Every structure is written in structure tokens, then in C-alpha cells.
Short mmCIF file of C-alpha atoms and ligand atoms in Angstrom, two decimals:
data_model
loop_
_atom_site.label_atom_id
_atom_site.label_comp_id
_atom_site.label_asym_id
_atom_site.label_seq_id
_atom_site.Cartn_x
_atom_site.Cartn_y
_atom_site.Cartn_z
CA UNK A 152 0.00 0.00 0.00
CA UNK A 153 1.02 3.75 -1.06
CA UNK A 154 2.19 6.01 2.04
CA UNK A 155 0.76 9.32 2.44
CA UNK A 156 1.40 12.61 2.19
CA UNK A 157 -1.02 15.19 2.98
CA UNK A 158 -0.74 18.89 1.78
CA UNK A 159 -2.81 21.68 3.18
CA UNK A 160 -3.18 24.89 0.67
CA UNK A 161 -1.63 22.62 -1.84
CA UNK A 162 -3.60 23.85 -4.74
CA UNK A 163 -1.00 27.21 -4.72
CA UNK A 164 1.95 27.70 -6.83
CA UNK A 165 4.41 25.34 -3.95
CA UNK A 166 1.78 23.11 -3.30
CA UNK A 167 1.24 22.05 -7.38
CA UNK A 168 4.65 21.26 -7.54
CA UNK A 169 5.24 19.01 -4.22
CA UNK A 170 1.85 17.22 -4.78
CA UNK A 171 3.57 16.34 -8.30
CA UNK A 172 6.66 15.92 -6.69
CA UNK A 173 5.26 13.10 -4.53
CA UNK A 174 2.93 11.77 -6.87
CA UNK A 175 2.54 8.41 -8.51
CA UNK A 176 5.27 7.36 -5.46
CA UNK A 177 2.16 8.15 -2.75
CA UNK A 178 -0.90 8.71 -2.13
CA UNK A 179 -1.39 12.63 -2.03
CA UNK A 180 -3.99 14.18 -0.61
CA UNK A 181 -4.74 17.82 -1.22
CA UNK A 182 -6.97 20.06 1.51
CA UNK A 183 -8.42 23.05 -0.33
CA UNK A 184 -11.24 25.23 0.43
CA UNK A 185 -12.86 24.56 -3.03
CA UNK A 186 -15.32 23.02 -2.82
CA UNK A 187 -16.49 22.02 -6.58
CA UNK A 188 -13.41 23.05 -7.79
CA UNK A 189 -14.11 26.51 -9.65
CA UNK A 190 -10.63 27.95 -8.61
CA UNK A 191 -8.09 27.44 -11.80
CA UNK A 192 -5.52 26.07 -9.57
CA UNK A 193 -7.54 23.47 -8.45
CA UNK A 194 -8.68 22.53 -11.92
CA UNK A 195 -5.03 22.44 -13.15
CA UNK A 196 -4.52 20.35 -10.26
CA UNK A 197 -7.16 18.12 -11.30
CA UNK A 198 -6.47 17.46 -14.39
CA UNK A 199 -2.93 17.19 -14.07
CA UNK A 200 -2.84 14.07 -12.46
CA UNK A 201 -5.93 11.79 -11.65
CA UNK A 202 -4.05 10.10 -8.28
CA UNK A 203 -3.89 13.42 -6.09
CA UNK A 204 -7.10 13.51 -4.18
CA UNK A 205 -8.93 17.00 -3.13
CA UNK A 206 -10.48 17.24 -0.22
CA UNK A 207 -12.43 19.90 1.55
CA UNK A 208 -11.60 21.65 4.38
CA UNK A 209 -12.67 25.50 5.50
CA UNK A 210 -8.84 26.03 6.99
CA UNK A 211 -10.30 26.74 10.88
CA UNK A 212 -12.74 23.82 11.81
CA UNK A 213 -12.41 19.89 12.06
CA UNK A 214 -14.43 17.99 9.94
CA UNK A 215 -14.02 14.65 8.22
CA UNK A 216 -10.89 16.23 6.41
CA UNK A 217 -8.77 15.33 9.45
CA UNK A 218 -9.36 11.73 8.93
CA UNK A 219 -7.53 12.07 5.90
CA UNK A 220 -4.31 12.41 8.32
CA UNK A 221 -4.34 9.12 10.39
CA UNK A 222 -1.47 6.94 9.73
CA UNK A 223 0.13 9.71 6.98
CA UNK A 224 3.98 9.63 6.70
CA UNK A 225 3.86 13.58 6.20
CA UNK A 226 1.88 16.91 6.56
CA UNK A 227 2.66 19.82 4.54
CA UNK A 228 0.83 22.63 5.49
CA UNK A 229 1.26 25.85 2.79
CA UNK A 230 -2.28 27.92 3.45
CA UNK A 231 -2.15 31.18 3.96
CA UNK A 232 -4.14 34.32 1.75
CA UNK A 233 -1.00 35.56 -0.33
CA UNK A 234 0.69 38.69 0.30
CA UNK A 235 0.55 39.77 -2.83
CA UNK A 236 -2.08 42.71 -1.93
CA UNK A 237 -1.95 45.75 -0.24
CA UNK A 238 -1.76 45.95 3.51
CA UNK A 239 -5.51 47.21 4.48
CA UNK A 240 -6.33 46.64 7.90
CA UNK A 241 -8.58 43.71 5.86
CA UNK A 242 -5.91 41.75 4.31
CA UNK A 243 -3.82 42.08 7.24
CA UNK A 244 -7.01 40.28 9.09
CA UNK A 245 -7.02 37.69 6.75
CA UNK A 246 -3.27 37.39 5.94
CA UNK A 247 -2.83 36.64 9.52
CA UNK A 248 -5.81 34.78 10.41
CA UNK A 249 -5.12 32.34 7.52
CA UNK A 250 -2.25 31.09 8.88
CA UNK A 251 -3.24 31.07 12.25
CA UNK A 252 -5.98 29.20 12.20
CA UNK A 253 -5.02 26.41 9.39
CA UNK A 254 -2.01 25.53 11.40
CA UNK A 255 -3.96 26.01 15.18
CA UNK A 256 -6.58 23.40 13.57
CA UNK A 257 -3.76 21.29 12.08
CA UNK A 258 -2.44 20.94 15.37
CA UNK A 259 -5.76 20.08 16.66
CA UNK A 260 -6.73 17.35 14.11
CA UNK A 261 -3.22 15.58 14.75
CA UNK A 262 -3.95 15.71 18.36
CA UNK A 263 -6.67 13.20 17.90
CA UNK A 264 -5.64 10.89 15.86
CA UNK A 265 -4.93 7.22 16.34
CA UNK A 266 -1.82 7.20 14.28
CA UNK A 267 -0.66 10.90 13.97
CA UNK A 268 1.44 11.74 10.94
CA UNK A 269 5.51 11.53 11.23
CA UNK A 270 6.42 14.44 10.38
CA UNK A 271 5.17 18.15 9.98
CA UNK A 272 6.56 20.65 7.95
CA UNK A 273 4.66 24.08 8.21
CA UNK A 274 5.52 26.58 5.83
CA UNK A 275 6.97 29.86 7.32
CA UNK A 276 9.22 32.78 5.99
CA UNK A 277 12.74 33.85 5.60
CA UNK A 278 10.91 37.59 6.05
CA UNK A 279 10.55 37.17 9.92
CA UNK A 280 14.57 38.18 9.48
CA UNK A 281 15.27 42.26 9.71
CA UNK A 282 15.87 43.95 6.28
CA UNK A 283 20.14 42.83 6.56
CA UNK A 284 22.52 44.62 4.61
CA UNK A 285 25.18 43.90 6.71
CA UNK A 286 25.24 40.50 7.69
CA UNK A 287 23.66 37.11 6.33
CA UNK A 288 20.68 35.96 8.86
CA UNK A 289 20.80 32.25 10.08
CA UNK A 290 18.44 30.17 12.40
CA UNK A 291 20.60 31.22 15.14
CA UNK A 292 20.25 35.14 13.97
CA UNK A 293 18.32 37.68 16.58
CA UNK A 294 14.69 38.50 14.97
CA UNK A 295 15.00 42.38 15.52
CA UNK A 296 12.11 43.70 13.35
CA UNK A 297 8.62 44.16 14.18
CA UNK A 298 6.83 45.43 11.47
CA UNK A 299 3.77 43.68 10.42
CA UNK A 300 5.10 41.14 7.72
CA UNK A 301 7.46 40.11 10.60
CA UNK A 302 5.14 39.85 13.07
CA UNK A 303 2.94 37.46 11.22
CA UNK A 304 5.49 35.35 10.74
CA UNK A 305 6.39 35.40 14.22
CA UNK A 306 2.82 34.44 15.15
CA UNK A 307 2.85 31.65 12.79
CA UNK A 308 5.60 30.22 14.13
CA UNK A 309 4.57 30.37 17.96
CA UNK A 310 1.00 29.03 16.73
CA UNK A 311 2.96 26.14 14.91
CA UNK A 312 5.29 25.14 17.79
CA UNK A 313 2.30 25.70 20.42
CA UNK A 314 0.81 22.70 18.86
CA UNK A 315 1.23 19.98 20.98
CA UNK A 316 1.79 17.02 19.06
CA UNK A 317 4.14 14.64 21.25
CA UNK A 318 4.66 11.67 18.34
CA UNK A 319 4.85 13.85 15.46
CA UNK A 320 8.39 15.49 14.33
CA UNK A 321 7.83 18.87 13.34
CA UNK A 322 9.97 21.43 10.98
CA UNK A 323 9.24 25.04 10.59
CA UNK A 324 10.46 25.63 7.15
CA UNK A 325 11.41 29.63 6.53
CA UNK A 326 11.55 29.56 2.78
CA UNK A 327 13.49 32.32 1.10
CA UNK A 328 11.38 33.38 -2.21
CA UNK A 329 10.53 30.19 -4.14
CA UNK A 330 11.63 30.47 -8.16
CA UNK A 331 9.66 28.48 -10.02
CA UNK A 332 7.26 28.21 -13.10
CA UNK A 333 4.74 30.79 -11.79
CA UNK A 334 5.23 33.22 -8.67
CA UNK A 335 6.93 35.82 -8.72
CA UNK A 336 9.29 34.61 -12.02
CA UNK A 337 5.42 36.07 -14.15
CA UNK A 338 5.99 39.61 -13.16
CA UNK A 339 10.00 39.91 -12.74
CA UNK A 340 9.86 38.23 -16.34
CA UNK A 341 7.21 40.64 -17.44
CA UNK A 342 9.44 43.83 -16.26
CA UNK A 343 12.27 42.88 -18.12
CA UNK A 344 10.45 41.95 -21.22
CA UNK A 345 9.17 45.36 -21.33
CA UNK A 346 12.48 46.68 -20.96
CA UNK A 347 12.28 47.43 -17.07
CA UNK A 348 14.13 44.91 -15.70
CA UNK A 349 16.88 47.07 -14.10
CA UNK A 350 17.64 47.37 -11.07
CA UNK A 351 14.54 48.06 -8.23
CA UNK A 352 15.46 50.86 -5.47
CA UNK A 353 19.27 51.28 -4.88
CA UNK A 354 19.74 47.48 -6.63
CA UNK A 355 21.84 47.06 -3.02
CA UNK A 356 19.24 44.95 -1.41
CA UNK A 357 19.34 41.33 -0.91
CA UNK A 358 17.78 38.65 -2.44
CA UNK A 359 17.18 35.16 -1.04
CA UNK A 360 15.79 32.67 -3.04
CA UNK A 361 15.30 28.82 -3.45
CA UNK A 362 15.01 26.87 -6.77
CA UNK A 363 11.60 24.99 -6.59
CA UNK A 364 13.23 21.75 -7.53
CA UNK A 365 15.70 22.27 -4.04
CA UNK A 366 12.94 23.29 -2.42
CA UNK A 367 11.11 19.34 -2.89
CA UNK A 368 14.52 17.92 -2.67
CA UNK A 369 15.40 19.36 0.87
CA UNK A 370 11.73 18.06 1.93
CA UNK A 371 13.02 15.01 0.84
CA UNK A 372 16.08 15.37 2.83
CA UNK A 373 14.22 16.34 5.79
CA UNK A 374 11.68 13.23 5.68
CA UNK A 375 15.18 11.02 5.50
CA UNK A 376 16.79 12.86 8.12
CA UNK A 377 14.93 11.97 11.73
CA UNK A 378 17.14 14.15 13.39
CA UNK A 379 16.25 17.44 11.93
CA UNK A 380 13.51 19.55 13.68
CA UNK A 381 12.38 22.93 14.38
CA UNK A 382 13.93 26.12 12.58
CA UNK A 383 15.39 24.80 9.24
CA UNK A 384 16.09 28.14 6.38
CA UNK A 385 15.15 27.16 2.89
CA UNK A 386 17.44 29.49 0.63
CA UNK A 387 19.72 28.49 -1.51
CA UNK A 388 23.46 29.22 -0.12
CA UNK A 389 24.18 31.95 -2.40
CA UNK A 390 22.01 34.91 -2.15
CA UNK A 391 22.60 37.99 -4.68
CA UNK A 392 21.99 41.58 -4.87
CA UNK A 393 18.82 42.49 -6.06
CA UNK A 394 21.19 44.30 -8.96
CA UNK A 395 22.41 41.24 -9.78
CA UNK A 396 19.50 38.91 -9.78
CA UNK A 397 17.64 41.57 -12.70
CA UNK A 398 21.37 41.39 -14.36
CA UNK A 399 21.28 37.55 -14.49
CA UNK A 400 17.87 37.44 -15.66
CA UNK A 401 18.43 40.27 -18.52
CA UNK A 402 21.23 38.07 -19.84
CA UNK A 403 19.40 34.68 -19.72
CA UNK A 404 16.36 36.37 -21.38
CA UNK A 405 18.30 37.70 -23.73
CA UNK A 406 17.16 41.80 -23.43
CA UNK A 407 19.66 43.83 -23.36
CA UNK A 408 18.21 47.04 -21.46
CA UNK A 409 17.12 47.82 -18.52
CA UNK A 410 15.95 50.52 -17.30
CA UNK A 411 15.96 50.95 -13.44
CA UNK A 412 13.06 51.36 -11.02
CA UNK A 413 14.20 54.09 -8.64
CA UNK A 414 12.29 53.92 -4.75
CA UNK A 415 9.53 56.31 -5.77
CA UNK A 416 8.85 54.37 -9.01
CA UNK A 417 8.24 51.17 -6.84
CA UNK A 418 6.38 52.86 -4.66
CA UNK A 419 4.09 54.13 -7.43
CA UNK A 420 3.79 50.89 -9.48
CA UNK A 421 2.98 48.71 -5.85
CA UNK A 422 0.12 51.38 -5.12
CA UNK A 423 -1.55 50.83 -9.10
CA UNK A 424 -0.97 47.29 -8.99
CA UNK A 425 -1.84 46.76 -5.56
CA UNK A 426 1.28 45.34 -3.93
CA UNK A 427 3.31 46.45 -1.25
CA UNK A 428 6.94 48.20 -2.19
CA UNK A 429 8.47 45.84 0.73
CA UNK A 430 8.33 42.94 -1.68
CA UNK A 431 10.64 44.34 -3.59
CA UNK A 432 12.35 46.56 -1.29
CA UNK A 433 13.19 44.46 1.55
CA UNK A 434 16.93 43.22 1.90
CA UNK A 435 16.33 39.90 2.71
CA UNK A 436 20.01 38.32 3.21
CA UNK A 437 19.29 34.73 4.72
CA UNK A 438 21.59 31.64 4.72
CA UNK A 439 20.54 27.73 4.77
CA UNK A 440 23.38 26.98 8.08
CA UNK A 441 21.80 24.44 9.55
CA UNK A 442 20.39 22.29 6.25
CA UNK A 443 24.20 22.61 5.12
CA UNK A 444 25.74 21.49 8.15
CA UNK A 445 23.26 18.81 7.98
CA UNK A 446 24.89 17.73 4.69
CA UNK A 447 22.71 18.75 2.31
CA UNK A 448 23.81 19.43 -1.28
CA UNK A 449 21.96 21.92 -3.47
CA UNK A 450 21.35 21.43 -6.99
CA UNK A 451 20.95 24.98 -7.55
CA UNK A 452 22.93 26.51 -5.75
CA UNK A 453 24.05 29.78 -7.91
CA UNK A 454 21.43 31.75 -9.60
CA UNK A 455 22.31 31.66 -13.19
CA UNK A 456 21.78 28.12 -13.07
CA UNK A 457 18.32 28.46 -11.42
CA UNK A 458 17.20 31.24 -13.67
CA UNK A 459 18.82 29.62 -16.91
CA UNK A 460 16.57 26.40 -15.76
CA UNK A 461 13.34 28.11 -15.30
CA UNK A 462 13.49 30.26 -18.36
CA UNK A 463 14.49 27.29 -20.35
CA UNK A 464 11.79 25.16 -18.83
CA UNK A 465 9.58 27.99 -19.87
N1 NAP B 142 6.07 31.41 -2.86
C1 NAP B 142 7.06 31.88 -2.13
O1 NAP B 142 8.08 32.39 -2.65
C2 NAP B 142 7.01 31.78 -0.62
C3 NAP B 142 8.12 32.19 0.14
C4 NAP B 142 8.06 32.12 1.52
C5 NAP B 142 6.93 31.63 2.16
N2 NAP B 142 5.86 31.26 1.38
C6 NAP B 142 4.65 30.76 2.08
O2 NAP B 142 4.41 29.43 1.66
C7 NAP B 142 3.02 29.17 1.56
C8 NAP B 142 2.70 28.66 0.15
O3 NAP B 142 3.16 29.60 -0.81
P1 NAP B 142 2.53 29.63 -2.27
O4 NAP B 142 3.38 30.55 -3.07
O5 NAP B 142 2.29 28.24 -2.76
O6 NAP B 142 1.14 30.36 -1.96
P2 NAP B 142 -0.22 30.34 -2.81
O7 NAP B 142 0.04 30.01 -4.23
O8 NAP B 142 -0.90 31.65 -2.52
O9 NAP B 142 -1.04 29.14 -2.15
C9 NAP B 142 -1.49 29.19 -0.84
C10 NAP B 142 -2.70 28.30 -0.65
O10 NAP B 142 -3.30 28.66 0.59
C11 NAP B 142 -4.70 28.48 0.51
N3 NAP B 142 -5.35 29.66 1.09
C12 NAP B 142 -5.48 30.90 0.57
N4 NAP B 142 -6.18 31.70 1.39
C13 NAP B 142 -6.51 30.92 2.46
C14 NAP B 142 -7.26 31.14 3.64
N5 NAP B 142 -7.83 32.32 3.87
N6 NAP B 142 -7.39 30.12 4.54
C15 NAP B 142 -6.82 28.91 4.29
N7 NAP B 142 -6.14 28.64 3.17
C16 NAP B 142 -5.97 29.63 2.28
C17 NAP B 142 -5.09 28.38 -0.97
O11 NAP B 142 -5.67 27.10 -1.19
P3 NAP B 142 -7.27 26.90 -1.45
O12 NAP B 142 -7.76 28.17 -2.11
O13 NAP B 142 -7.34 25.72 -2.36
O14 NAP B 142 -7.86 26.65 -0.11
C18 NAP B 142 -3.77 28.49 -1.72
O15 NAP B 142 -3.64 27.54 -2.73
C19 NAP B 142 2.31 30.51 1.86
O16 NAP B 142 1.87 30.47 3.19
C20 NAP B 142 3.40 31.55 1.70
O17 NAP B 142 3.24 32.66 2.55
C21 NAP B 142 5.87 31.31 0.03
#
């Protein structure tokens, strides 16, 4: 009999991948708050492959869902409303609450089980780190900020390892910003295809990022490794300036200018297309030290080799 692997929010851009990732080798079982499936993700989900099961859940109450997690080798839990929006006092409700209460029920559901699962990897962020320009941020790194992004990772976290689930291993994975086919390679793409792919703000700022294909590998890693728990940073070893990451990705799509986004123009483009300038703006200078020490070896590990991938792919 196939093992399982259950992924909650796994109809999103990370959650498509690992559910192919893991698929026809087990049983995966999607929880989504579709419920007929009218969402596109869910449909491409669907149709991509007939053995990944969808089932309902509302994110914040049990209901027969949690069955679905007896006896399952691994929990993946990736819902959360994206933060691609603007910061009203309403998203920030729901951007928070999401997490909250997806992982606060997660923790519930495992809690009364027969045969929780083994492991439980809850997504988190490599954004609950201070904007660094000065030093690369490990697990072991002070979390100095406060401003809202940080703080709802900081409640995520605490609402993840408040869950108390004795049997059950449990990783808190901070993942730098996933590069993939989809996310945010559509608009960074889209900028330098219409000749704005320069640098954003100064161009000093760091940027941390993880190849999707690492990212399913170093679950993989994880599941083998017993050992590991808690705090784990998913970012590939090498990050760049943000100067250099638009560089890389003028060369590999071939365009040859560039012209730069100064602070104001960021600013102004986040406010019309309903963003926040932070996503951009925010040095985010983060460093795998414990999944390395731990001996794991990235495929991607420099970014013209991740970038030259995807566009390829593409
Ligand atoms: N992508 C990145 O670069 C990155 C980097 C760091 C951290 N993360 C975190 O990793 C997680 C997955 O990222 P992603 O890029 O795959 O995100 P995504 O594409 O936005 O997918 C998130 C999933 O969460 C579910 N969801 C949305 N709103 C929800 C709500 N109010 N309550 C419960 N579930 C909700 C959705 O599933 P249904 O609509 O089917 O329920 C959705 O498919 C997110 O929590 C994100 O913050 C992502």
C-alpha cells in the first residue's frame, strides 16, 4: 500500500509542484477550500494528475478532512491568503488569520488521531529576518524587526510550535522566495520583457531565493533525516543583490536594457498594482546553516543556473 502525504493549501503555486513531486510514489492528498473546484488552480490540479485527491476543508474547523491524516507519513501545510495585496487593515485580518488558524486546527486534528502523521513541515518565511545589509541571517540570527510582515510570521511560528503534538516530528520551514514556473518569475519576467528589468530601489538589497526543484529535494532530505527539527532556512546558499539577480535574468532572457526602477517608481507601481513596495524593497540576506551542516547538497545553488533552468523550462 502507497504512504501518504497530505498537503494543506496545496492547490498554490508550492503546493502544485510538491503534490507532483510526490505523486505516482504516494498517495497525495490535497486540503483546499474549493469546494467544486471553480478555482483554476484546483482545476489544473485536477487534471494534471488523476491520483492526487482534493479534499475539503474550511482552513479553521475539524471535519471529516482530518481523517484524511491518520497513519500519513507527512503533513505539509502551505495555506495562507498571499501577500501579494496591499496591507488594508482587511488583508492584514485575513493574511494573519489564515495562517493562524489552518495551522492552530492542524495541530488540533493531529492531536486526535490514532496514528498521527511523522512528520510536519509548516511553511513559514525567511521575512521574519530584519531587512540585513550587513550580515547574512541564520536560524541562530536575533529577529529584531517588528513590522507587520514580521510579526505574522512570528505568530505563525509560535501558533505552529504551540501545537502539541508529542509523536509527530515537526519542521518550521522559513523559505526564502521560491523560483519556479509561476510566482513571482510572471511579473519579474514581465518587467524585463518590457524593458524594465533594471535594477529596483538602490539594486543594493538582498535577495534570497530557493530553486523549486531544491525546495522538494530538501523536503526530501528532511523526511530522510529523523534528526532534523524545528527552525530549518530554505534558501539556496548563495544569495545575490537584487542588482544582480535583474542582471542575471536580462542576460538569460536575452534583453539587453534595462531601465531601473528608482524607490519612488516602486512605490508608485505597488500602489496601481496593488502590492506592497516591501516585496521588492526588503533586503532579505538569509543563509541555509543548519540544512548545510546537515549535509545537504543543493542542486541549484548559484542563480544563473536556477534562472537559466526556469526560463528554459519555460
Ligand atoms: N512562494 C514563495 O516564494 C514563498 C516564500 C516564503 C513563504 N511562502 C509561504 O508558503 C506558503 C505557500 O506559498 P505559495 O506561493 O504556494 O502560496 P499560494 O500560491 O498563494 O497558495 C497558498 C494556498 O493557501 C490556501 N489559502 C489561501 N487563502 C486561504 C485562507 N484564507 N485560509 C486557508 N487557506 C488559504 C489556498 O488554497 P485553497 O484556495 O485551495 O484553499 C492556496 O492555494 C504561503 O503560506 C506563503 O506565505 C511562500
Amino acid at each position: 500500500m502507497k504512504k501518504k502525504i497530505v498537503i494543506a493549501g496545496g492547490t498554490g503555486f508550492i503546493g502544485q509542484q510538491l503534490a507532483l513531486w510526490y505523486t505516482p510514489e504516494y498517495e497525495v492528498v490535497v486540503l483546499s477550500r474549493e469546494v467544486n473546484g471553480q478555482n483554476n488552480s484546483y482545476n489544473c490540479l485536477n487534471k494534471m494528475n488523476g491520483s492526487i485527491r482534493i479534499v475539503h476543508w474550511n482552513g479553521a474547523d475539524i471535519d471529516k478532512w482530518s481523517e484524511e491524516l491518520e497513519d500519513a507519513e507527512m503533513l505539509i501545510n502551505l495555506s495562507g491568503k498571499s501577500v501579494n495585496c496591499r496591507y488594508t487593515e482587511k488583508n492584514k485580518k485575513a493574511i494573519l488569520d489564515s495562517r493562524i488558524r489552518s495551522t492552530q486546527v492542524l495541530g488540533r486534528a493531529i492531536s486526535l488521531l490514532n496514528k498521527p502523521p511523522q512528520l510536519w513541515i509548516n511553511a513559514a518565511s525567511a521575512t521574519i529576518y530584519r531587512h540585513a545589509i550587513d550580515a547574512a541571517q541564520d536560524e541562530q540570527s536575533e529577529l529584531l524587526q517588528n513590522d507587520f510582515s514580521v510579526q505574522v510570521c512570528k505568530e505563525w511560528e509560535k501558533a505552529f510550535f504551540a501545537a502539541d503534538t508529542p509523536v509527530t516530528r515537526k519542521v518550521c520551514l522559513r523559505m526564502a522566495i521560491v523560483l519556479g514556473n509561476g510566482g513571482v518569475m510572471v511579473p519579474y519576467t514581465n518587467l524585463v520583457k518590457a524593458g524594465l528589468g533594471g535594477k529596483q530601489g538602490s539594486g543594493k538589497q538582498m535577495f534570497s531565493w530557493i530553486h523549486m526543484t531544491d525546495l522538494c529535494r530538501l523536503i526530501d532530505f528532511i523526511r530522510d533525516h529523523s534528526r532534523l527539527e524545528g527552525i530549518l532556512n530554505a534558501s539556496a546558499p548563495m544569495p545575490v543583490r537584487n542588482e544582480v539577480f535583474m542582471q542575471t535574468l536580462r542576460k538569460i532572457c536575452k534583453v539587453r536594457i534595462g531601465f531601473p526602477m528608482y524607490r519612488w517608481m516602486v512605490h508608485l507601481g505597488a500602489r496601481i498594482i496593488g502590492t506592497e513596495p516591501e516585496l521588492m524593497l526588503k533586503s532579505r540576506w538569509v543563509i541555509p546553516a543548519r540544512l548545510c551542516d546537515a549535509g545537504f547538497v543543493f542542486r541549484y545553488g548559484n542563480i544563473d543556473k536556477a534562472l537559466d533552468d526556469i526560463i528554459r523550462k519555460r
